[in-house]
């Protein structure tokens, strides 16, 4: 039976993740210690989101769970402390408009200190924003079966799930070409399952954990060049997409090269996932 091999959250979109032993399920994805997956995001002066695709150094910005705050580390910088408590309506901080892809919505600006810190790290003028009650985003209902599924700053869906066997298969193909194997963090999943066949997650109808949790795969995840970025150094290396495209072009997403499945939560809000949890995978026939 499959079981949970990894749990990860990425508090700041496109920055380093935090590996967890346990994570709480919410409608918008995983959370831990009062911090939510993709709760914060960096934007340029026009409010457009920033990612490793353009700024690979973002991979080296490392968040850490603190007591009542998120601590953020970067080389040659004093750690930045971000309070978890949201400002009150009386604080006078009006929400600002930001954009992911073609979608614009409201978010809270995290202030000048955070903006100056991230701008110095990346060498560009940018600001940090945070999701709040003002941030009304939903996954594409074409894929969720018309279910309204809220998201924060993910590219589109609350949870990304992959399998260890799928990466093993890719790495075997890379090594046959004389290339180095890649770690799973190149694909930035939230949940990693072991004890499955390679790409078996593609064919799952649902994943059940215990009596109360049901996760539903809704869309194969098309990949961009981000897996070519070393998540420890921020350096760009060989892109595995040239290997993946030989066998992972998916007609469900117009021939996009897919790795992993986008997941929504059908039941289990507030319940906890743990490393080693057994997963009952129902195959779609």
PDB file of N, CA and C in Angstrom, residues 12 16 22-23 28 45 52 59 70 73 80 102 126 130 135 139 153-154 164 172 218 224 249 280 282:
ATOM      1  N   UNK A  12       6.638  30.939   0.942  1.00  0.00           N
ATOM      2  CA  UNK A  12       6.789  32.058   0.011  1.00  0.00           C
ATOM      3  C   UNK A  12       6.905  31.469  -1.383  1.00  0.00           C
ATOM      4  N   UNK A  16      12.416  28.590  -1.099  1.00  0.00           N
ATOM      5  CA  UNK A  16      12.673  27.236  -0.619  1.00  0.00           C
ATOM      6  C   UNK A  16      11.500  26.696   0.185  1.00  0.00           C
ATOM      7  N   UNK A  22       4.616  16.407   9.955  1.00  0.00           N
ATOM      8  CA  UNK A  22       3.154  16.438   9.953  1.00  0.00           C
ATOM      9  C   UNK A  22       2.704  17.731   9.280  1.00  0.00           C
ATOM     10  N   UNK A  23       1.518  17.694   8.698  1.00  0.00           N
ATOM     11  CA  UNK A  23       0.948  18.889   8.071  1.00  0.00           C
ATOM     12  C   UNK A  23      -0.568  18.823   8.224  1.00  0.00           C
ATOM     13  N   UNK A  28      -7.120  25.246   1.088  1.00  0.00           N
ATOM     14  CA  UNK A  28      -6.166  25.897   0.194  1.00  0.00           C
ATOM     15  C   UNK A  28      -4.820  25.183   0.158  1.00  0.00           C
ATOM     16  N   UNK A  45       7.278  45.905  -9.237  1.00  0.00           N
ATOM     17  CA  UNK A  45       6.671  47.210  -8.946  1.00  0.00           C
ATOM     18  C   UNK A  45       5.273  47.345  -9.537  1.00  0.00           C
ATOM     19  N   UNK A  52      11.197  31.606  -9.698  1.00  0.00           N
ATOM     20  CA  UNK A  52      12.534  31.122 -10.041  1.00  0.00           C
ATOM     21  C   UNK A  52      12.768  31.075 -11.543  1.00  0.00           C
ATOM     22  N   UNK A  59      15.389  30.395  -5.077  1.00  0.00           N
ATOM     23  CA  UNK A  59      15.466  29.049  -4.501  1.00  0.00           C
ATOM     24  C   UNK A  59      16.270  29.028  -3.211  1.00  0.00           C
ATOM     25  N   UNK A  70       7.336  33.841  10.901  1.00  0.00           N
ATOM     26  CA  UNK A  70       8.108  33.102   9.899  1.00  0.00           C
ATOM     27  C   UNK A  70       9.463  33.774   9.800  1.00  0.00           C
ATOM     28  N   UNK A  73      15.659  33.335   5.779  1.00  0.00           N
ATOM     29  CA  UNK A  73      17.114  33.411   5.715  1.00  0.00           C
ATOM     30  C   UNK A  73      17.584  33.568   4.268  1.00  0.00           C
ATOM     31  N   UNK A  80      15.101  37.765   8.393  1.00  0.00           N
ATOM     32  CA  UNK A  80      13.908  38.617   8.419  1.00  0.00           C
ATOM     33  C   UNK A  80      12.807  37.892   9.169  1.00  0.00           C
ATOM     34  N   UNK A 102      -2.511  35.581 -15.908  1.00  0.00           N
ATOM     35  CA  UNK A 102      -3.443  36.597 -16.396  1.00  0.00           C
ATOM     36  C   UNK A 102      -4.486  36.963 -15.341  1.00  0.00           C
ATOM     37  N   UNK A 126      11.410  44.893  -5.506  1.00  0.00           N
ATOM     38  CA  UNK A 126      10.264  43.994  -5.394  1.00  0.00           C
ATOM     39  C   UNK A 126       9.607  44.196  -4.036  1.00  0.00           C
ATOM     40  N   UNK A 130       0.980  39.163   0.909  1.00  0.00           N
ATOM     41  CA  UNK A 130       0.450  38.033   1.671  1.00  0.00           C
ATOM     42  C   UNK A 130      -1.023  37.831   1.343  1.00  0.00           C
ATOM     43  N   UNK A 135      -8.035  37.979  -0.655  1.00  0.00           N
ATOM     44  CA  UNK A 135      -7.489  37.230  -1.785  1.00  0.00           C
ATOM     45  C   UNK A 135      -8.489  36.165  -2.219  1.00  0.00           C
ATOM     46  N   UNK A 139      -9.412  27.563  -8.061  1.00  0.00           N
ATOM     47  CA  UNK A 139      -8.877  26.681  -9.102  1.00  0.00           C
ATOM     48  C   UNK A 139      -9.841  26.646 -10.285  1.00  0.00           C
ATOM     49  N   UNK A 153      -1.447  31.418  -3.302  1.00  0.00           N
ATOM     50  CA  UNK A 153      -0.616  31.889  -4.404  1.00  0.00           C
ATOM     51  C   UNK A 153       0.009  30.739  -5.200  1.00  0.00           C
ATOM     52  N   UNK A 154      -0.557  29.558  -5.122  1.00  0.00           N
ATOM     53  CA  UNK A 154      -0.073  28.471  -5.970  1.00  0.00           C
ATOM     54  C   UNK A 154      -0.346  28.834  -7.427  1.00  0.00           C
ATOM     55  N   UNK A 164       7.623   8.593  -5.588  1.00  0.00           N
ATOM     56  CA  UNK A 164       9.069   8.360  -5.640  1.00  0.00           C
ATOM     57  C   UNK A 164       9.446   7.505  -6.847  1.00  0.00           C
ATOM     58  N   UNK A 172      16.634   7.145 -13.819  1.00  0.00           N
ATOM     59  CA  UNK A 172      17.239   6.048 -14.577  1.00  0.00           C
ATOM     60  C   UNK A 172      17.472   6.458 -16.031  1.00  0.00           C
ATOM     61  N   UNK A 218      -6.990  16.087  -9.954  1.00  0.00           N
ATOM     62  CA  UNK A 218      -7.860  16.745 -10.933  1.00  0.00           C
ATOM     63  C   UNK A 218      -7.149  17.112 -12.234  1.00  0.00           C
ATOM     64  N   UNK A 224       7.455  23.395 -16.233  1.00  0.00           N
ATOM     65  CA  UNK A 224       8.205  24.491 -16.846  1.00  0.00           C
ATOM     66  C   UNK A 224       9.693  24.183 -16.649  1.00  0.00           C
ATOM     67  N   UNK A 249       4.653  13.699 -22.759  1.00  0.00           N
ATOM     68  CA  UNK A 249       3.728  14.657 -23.376  1.00  0.00           C
ATOM     69  C   UNK A 249       2.311  14.156 -23.146  1.00  0.00           C
ATOM     70  N   UNK A 280      -4.800   4.691   0.730  1.00  0.00           N
ATOM     71  CA  UNK A 280      -5.587   3.801  -0.103  1.00  0.00           C
ATOM     72  C   UNK A 280      -5.838   4.518  -1.442  1.00  0.00           C
ATOM     73  N   UNK A 282      -7.436   4.679  -5.032  1.00  0.00           N
ATOM     74  CA  UNK A 282      -8.471   4.132  -5.903  1.00  0.00           C
ATOM     75  C   UNK A 282      -8.131   4.484  -7.345  1.00  0.00           C
TER      76      UNK A 282
END
